[in-house]
mmCIF file of C-alpha atoms in Angstrom:
data_model
loop_
_atom_site.group_PDB
_atom_site.id
_atom_site.type_symbol
_atom_site.label_atom_id
_atom_site.label_comp_id
_atom_site.label_asym_id
_atom_site.label_seq_id
_atom_site.Cartn_x
_atom_site.Cartn_y
_atom_site.Cartn_z
ATOM 1 C CA UNK A 123 0.000 0.000 0.000
ATOM 2 C CA UNK A 124 1.008 3.606 -0.408
ATOM 3 C CA UNK A 125 0.813 6.098 2.454
ATOM 4 C CA UNK A 126 1.407 9.837 2.662
ATOM 5 C CA UNK A 127 2.458 11.071 6.093
ATOM 6 C CA UNK A 128 2.246 14.778 6.864
ATOM 7 C CA UNK A 129 4.682 15.677 9.631
ATOM 8 C CA UNK A 130 7.981 13.966 10.415
ATOM 9 C CA UNK A 131 8.090 14.603 14.141
ATOM 10 C CA UNK A 132 8.153 11.928 16.813
ATOM 11 C CA UNK A 133 4.840 10.346 15.833
ATOM 12 C CA UNK A 134 5.327 10.620 12.073
ATOM 13 C CA UNK A 135 8.849 9.245 12.262
ATOM 14 C CA UNK A 136 7.829 6.129 14.165
ATOM 15 C CA UNK A 137 4.770 5.531 12.006
ATOM 16 C CA UNK A 138 6.807 5.830 8.800
ATOM 17 C CA UNK A 139 9.473 3.481 10.148
ATOM 18 C CA UNK A 140 6.933 0.762 10.943
ATOM 19 C CA UNK A 141 5.131 1.060 7.598
ATOM 20 C CA UNK A 142 8.369 1.047 5.600
ATOM 21 C CA UNK A 143 9.659 -1.990 7.508
ATOM 22 C CA UNK A 144 6.507 -3.871 6.459
ATOM 23 C CA UNK A 145 7.171 -3.126 2.784
ATOM 24 C CA UNK A 146 4.673 -0.307 2.226
ATOM 25 C CA UNK A 147 5.467 2.763 0.126
ATOM 26 C CA UNK A 148 5.755 5.821 2.349
ATOM 27 C CA UNK A 149 6.095 9.456 1.309
ATOM 28 C CA UNK A 150 6.760 12.124 3.934
ATOM 29 C CA UNK A 151 5.581 15.738 3.668
ATOM 30 C CA UNK A 152 7.267 18.292 5.915
ATOM 31 C CA UNK A 153 8.403 21.893 5.521
ATOM 32 C CA UNK A 154 11.205 21.712 8.101
ATOM 33 C CA UNK A 155 14.606 21.288 6.359
ATOM 34 C CA UNK A 156 16.099 19.431 9.333
ATOM 35 C CA UNK A 157 13.229 16.949 9.474
ATOM 36 C CA UNK A 158 13.411 16.526 5.701
ATOM 37 C CA UNK A 159 17.109 15.734 5.990
ATOM 38 C CA UNK A 160 16.382 13.207 8.746
ATOM 39 C CA UNK A 161 13.777 11.498 6.550
ATOM 40 C CA UNK A 162 16.233 11.238 3.656
ATOM 41 C CA UNK A 163 18.873 9.854 5.994
ATOM 42 C CA UNK A 164 16.364 7.183 7.027
ATOM 43 C CA UNK A 165 15.924 6.253 3.364
ATOM 44 C CA UNK A 166 12.429 7.678 3.032
ATOM 45 C CA UNK A 167 10.989 9.704 0.171
ATOM 46 C CA UNK A 168 10.368 13.278 1.282
ATOM 47 C CA UNK A 169 8.500 16.172 -0.321
ATOM 48 C CA UNK A 170 9.426 19.480 1.283
ATOM 49 C CA UNK A 171 6.468 21.818 1.626
ATOM 50 C CA UNK A 172 3.326 22.611 3.553
ATOM 51 C CA UNK A 173 0.943 19.732 4.186
ATOM 52 C CA UNK A 174 -2.041 22.037 3.704
ATOM 53 C CA UNK A 175 -0.945 22.862 0.140
ATOM 54 C CA UNK A 176 -2.717 20.647 -2.390
ATOM 55 C CA UNK A 177 0.125 21.044 -4.897
ATOM 56 C CA UNK A 178 2.561 19.656 -2.341
ATOM 57 C CA UNK A 179 0.296 16.685 -1.618
ATOM 58 C CA UNK A 180 -0.070 16.064 -5.348
ATOM 59 C CA UNK A 181 3.718 15.989 -5.630
ATOM 60 C CA UNK A 182 3.709 13.411 -2.821
ATOM 61 C CA UNK A 183 1.419 11.183 -4.890
ATOM 62 C CA UNK A 184 -1.883 11.721 -3.092
ATOM 63 C CA UNK A 185 -3.747 10.833 -6.285
ATOM 64 C CA UNK A 186 -2.758 7.157 -6.000
ATOM 65 C CA UNK A 187 -2.237 6.882 -2.238
ATOM 66 C CA UNK A 188 -4.346 4.509 -0.164
ATOM 67 C CA UNK A 189 -4.327 6.693 2.935
ATOM 68 C CA UNK A 190 -2.990 9.900 4.431
ATOM 69 C CA UNK A 191 -1.941 10.340 8.047
ATOM 70 C CA UNK A 192 -1.789 13.967 9.161
ATOM 71 C CA UNK A 193 0.528 13.735 12.162
ATOM 72 C CA UNK A 194 2.037 17.184 12.530
ATOM 73 C CA UNK A 195 1.673 19.235 15.693
ATOM 74 C CA UNK A 196 -0.593 21.758 13.945
ATOM 75 C CA UNK A 197 -4.262 20.735 13.996
ATOM 76 C CA UNK A 198 -5.214 23.189 11.236
ATOM 77 C CA UNK A 199 -2.561 21.756 8.909
ATOM 78 C CA UNK A 200 -3.625 18.227 9.788
ATOM 79 C CA UNK A 201 -7.305 18.867 9.152
ATOM 80 C CA UNK A 202 -6.713 20.678 5.868
ATOM 81 C CA UNK A 203 -4.471 17.858 4.643
ATOM 82 C CA UNK A 204 -7.179 15.327 5.510
ATOM 83 C CA UNK A 205 -9.853 17.297 3.672
ATOM 84 C CA UNK A 206 -7.653 17.484 0.585
ATOM 85 C CA UNK A 207 -7.005 13.739 0.812
ATOM 86 C CA UNK A 208 -10.749 13.080 1.067
ATOM 87 C CA UNK A 209 -11.090 14.674 -2.344
ATOM 88 C CA UNK A 210 -8.769 11.977 -3.684
ATOM 89 C CA UNK A 211 -10.761 9.192 -1.998
ATOM 90 C CA UNK A 212 -8.024 8.475 0.558
ATOM 91 C CA UNK A 213 -8.524 7.064 4.011
ATOM 92 C CA UNK A 214 -7.686 9.827 6.493
ATOM 93 C CA UNK A 215 -6.110 9.704 9.948
ATOM 94 C CA UNK A 216 -5.996 12.925 11.972
ATOM 95 C CA UNK A 217 -3.710 13.621 14.903
ATOM 96 C CA UNK A 218 -5.272 15.743 17.630
ATOM 97 C CA UNK A 219 -3.713 16.711 20.943
ATOM 98 C CA UNK A 220 -5.207 15.685 24.256
ATOM 99 C CA UNK A 221 -5.882 19.201 25.505
ATOM 100 C CA UNK A 222 -8.517 20.061 22.875
ATOM 101 C CA UNK A 223 -12.051 20.336 24.204
ATOM 102 C CA UNK A 224 -14.680 17.705 23.415
ATOM 103 C CA UNK A 225 -16.596 19.997 21.053
ATOM 104 C CA UNK A 226 -13.402 20.643 19.068
ATOM 105 C CA UNK A 227 -12.785 16.905 18.814
ATOM 106 C CA UNK A 228 -16.360 16.264 17.642
ATOM 107 C CA UNK A 229 -16.104 18.999 15.029
ATOM 108 C CA UNK A 230 -13.030 17.440 13.406
ATOM 109 C CA UNK A 231 -13.753 13.754 14.041
ATOM 110 C CA UNK A 232 -16.968 13.866 12.045
ATOM 111 C CA UNK A 233 -15.065 14.559 8.813
ATOM 112 C CA UNK A 234 -12.165 12.060 8.992
ATOM 113 C CA UNK A 235 -11.902 8.289 9.197
ATOM 114 C CA UNK A 236 -9.861 8.046 12.393
ATOM 115 C CA UNK A 237 -8.583 10.380 15.125
ATOM 116 C CA UNK A 238 -5.513 9.535 17.185
ATOM 117 C CA UNK A 239 -4.206 11.029 20.414
ATOM 118 C CA UNK A 240 -0.453 10.415 20.789
ATOM 119 C CA UNK A 241 -0.519 11.548 24.429
ATOM 120 C CA UNK A 242 -3.320 9.144 25.289
ATOM 121 C CA UNK A 243 -1.476 6.254 23.622
ATOM 122 C CA UNK A 244 1.664 7.054 25.582
ATOM 123 C CA UNK A 245 -0.315 7.270 28.807
ATOM 124 C CA UNK A 246 -1.872 3.867 28.153
ATOM 125 C CA UNK A 247 1.591 2.369 27.732
ATOM 126 C CA UNK A 248 2.838 3.997 30.921
ATOM 127 C CA UNK A 249 -0.148 2.659 32.850
ATOM 128 C CA UNK A 250 0.500 -0.843 31.527
ATOM 129 C CA UNK A 251 4.105 -0.654 32.670
ATOM 130 C CA UNK A 252 3.143 0.690 36.109
ATOM 131 C CA UNK A 253 0.671 -2.159 36.579
ATOM 132 C CA UNK A 254 3.339 -4.714 35.788
ATOM 133 C CA UNK A 255 2.628 -5.295 32.114
ATOM 134 C CA UNK A 256 5.562 -6.276 29.922
ATOM 135 C CA UNK A 257 5.787 -3.879 26.980
ATOM 136 C CA UNK A 258 8.664 -5.916 25.533
ATOM 137 C CA UNK A 259 6.130 -8.604 24.656
ATOM 138 C CA UNK A 260 4.671 -6.271 22.005
ATOM 139 C CA UNK A 261 8.108 -5.615 20.537
ATOM 140 C CA UNK A 262 8.755 -9.354 20.296
ATOM 141 C CA UNK A 263 5.387 -9.999 18.665
ATOM 142 C CA UNK A 264 6.014 -7.467 15.914
ATOM 143 C CA UNK A 265 8.873 -9.573 14.590
ATOM 144 C CA UNK A 266 6.320 -12.025 13.160
ATOM 145 C CA UNK A 267 2.910 -10.438 13.744
ATOM 146 C CA UNK A 268 1.246 -7.291 12.479
ATOM 147 C CA UNK A 269 -1.913 -5.402 13.409
ATOM 148 C CA UNK A 270 -4.311 -4.308 10.684
ATOM 149 C CA UNK A 271 -7.956 -3.525 9.938
ATOM 150 C CA UNK A 272 -10.377 -4.802 7.304
ATOM 151 C CA UNK A 273 -13.734 -3.524 6.070
ATOM 152 C CA UNK A 274 -16.269 -6.324 5.633
ATOM 153 C CA UNK A 275 -17.948 -6.129 2.193
ATOM 154 C CA UNK A 276 -21.346 -7.372 1.062
ATOM 155 C CA UNK A 277 -21.135 -11.093 0.368
ATOM 156 C CA UNK A 278 -18.349 -11.789 2.857
ATOM 157 C CA UNK A 279 -18.604 -15.349 4.220
ATOM 158 C CA UNK A 280 -18.337 -14.010 7.783
ATOM 159 C CA UNK A 281 -21.455 -11.803 7.540
ATOM 160 C CA UNK A 282 -24.051 -13.080 10.005
ATOM 161 C CA UNK A 283 -21.525 -14.896 12.157
ATOM 162 C CA UNK A 284 -20.616 -13.878 15.671
ATOM 163 C CA UNK A 285 -17.247 -12.133 15.877
ATOM 164 C CA UNK A 286 -15.975 -14.617 18.475
ATOM 165 C CA UNK A 287 -16.779 -17.498 16.116
ATOM 166 C CA UNK A 288 -14.726 -16.243 13.169
ATOM 167 C CA UNK A 289 -11.845 -18.688 12.776
ATOM 168 C CA UNK A 290 -8.788 -17.305 10.988
ATOM 169 C CA UNK A 291 -5.414 -18.776 9.940
ATOM 170 C CA UNK A 292 -1.943 -17.694 11.018
ATOM 171 C CA UNK A 293 -2.835 -17.368 14.703
ATOM 172 C CA UNK A 294 -4.945 -14.354 13.705
ATOM 173 C CA UNK A 295 -7.182 -12.919 16.394
ATOM 174 C CA UNK A 296 -9.935 -10.333 16.051
ATOM 175 C CA UNK A 297 -9.581 -7.899 18.937
ATOM 176 C CA UNK A 298 -11.880 -5.026 17.959
ATOM 177 C CA UNK A 299 -15.022 -4.463 15.908
ATOM 178 C CA UNK A 300 -17.121 -1.494 14.844
ATOM 179 C CA UNK A 301 -20.217 -0.758 12.809
ATOM 180 C CA UNK A 302 -19.999 1.483 9.766
ATOM 181 C CA UNK A 303 -18.775 4.981 10.762
ATOM 182 C CA UNK A 304 -18.680 4.022 14.467
ATOM 183 C CA UNK A 305 -15.620 3.644 16.738
ATOM 184 C CA UNK A 306 -14.243 0.140 17.163
ATOM 185 C CA UNK A 307 -14.562 -1.559 20.549
ATOM 186 C CA UNK A 308 -13.945 -5.000 22.028
ATOM 187 C CA UNK A 309 -16.796 -7.143 20.640
ATOM 188 C CA UNK A 310 -19.410 -8.632 22.952
ATOM 189 C CA UNK A 311 -19.898 -12.435 22.783
ATOM 190 C CA UNK A 312 -23.154 -12.119 20.826
ATOM 191 C CA UNK A 313 -21.979 -9.396 18.404
ATOM 192 C CA UNK A 314 -22.640 -10.466 14.810
ATOM 193 C CA UNK A 315 -20.667 -9.275 11.798
ATOM 194 C CA UNK A 316 -22.598 -7.143 9.316
ATOM 195 C CA UNK A 317 -21.662 -5.891 5.861
ATOM 196 C CA UNK A 318 -19.871 -2.567 6.203
ATOM 197 C CA UNK A 319 -18.406 -3.400 9.613
ATOM 198 C CA UNK A 320 -14.713 -2.897 10.344
ATOM 199 C CA UNK A 321 -12.606 -5.383 12.290
ATOM 200 C CA UNK A 322 -9.120 -5.052 13.747
ATOM 201 C CA UNK A 323 -6.879 -8.076 14.078
ATOM 202 C CA UNK A 324 -3.391 -9.296 14.854
ATOM 203 C CA UNK A 325 -1.991 -11.962 12.526
ATOM 204 C CA UNK A 326 1.208 -13.405 11.155
ATOM 205 C CA UNK A 327 2.330 -11.266 8.224
ATOM 206 C CA UNK A 328 2.705 -14.339 6.023
ATOM 207 C CA UNK A 329 -0.979 -15.197 6.546
ATOM 208 C CA UNK A 330 -2.494 -11.777 5.771
ATOM 209 C CA UNK A 331 -3.485 -12.639 2.193
ATOM 210 C CA UNK A 332 -5.300 -15.767 3.384
ATOM 211 C CA UNK A 333 -6.970 -13.848 6.184
ATOM 212 C CA UNK A 334 -8.158 -11.190 3.745
ATOM 213 C CA UNK A 335 -9.604 -13.853 1.439
ATOM 214 C CA UNK A 336 -11.602 -15.346 4.312
ATOM 215 C CA UNK A 337 -12.913 -11.973 5.512
ATOM 216 C CA UNK A 338 -13.684 -10.493 2.121
ATOM 217 C CA UNK A 339 -14.531 -13.627 0.162
#
């Protein structure tokens, strides 16, 4: 898949590194010369310019990208980049900081596919560590496993089945489920899969094609 990432700060850098390591095409957009140099040094393609400039995003290949992640520290830049990407039928992921009020979140979240809070993710990891969880387990899993999401189309063989009953190859496990345009949550035992639902799973990378065939038919 091809991804455009706006912003090569801490979050953008780590996201790009993971995607590139899994074989995806990644293009970075950033107007900071030092960050651009760091991206080149990491072997990534970089387009220097403003992420809210459609011409810059076009140069980054937004026309044939599968998704855009707007991960800069500027919410206005992030939102504008996502709205431009929507015009190219891209999946959009918007970074928003924790200190924005609920009404601000709701205003932006309604127009993008996903919203992420880097601070909240970091806090969740810190809590896990404080409670005795072993974060190294996740690092070890990523050597052979990957996390991904799938949209369930009409005609999928899993439509009508309970989420907990879906049997997948490659040690794949469904860990979250959501209805169309709704946030994903841990599925209840009686939750049935419907066309248009989205599921999140962890699976062996080598088994992803087989998993996709089972989920999409």
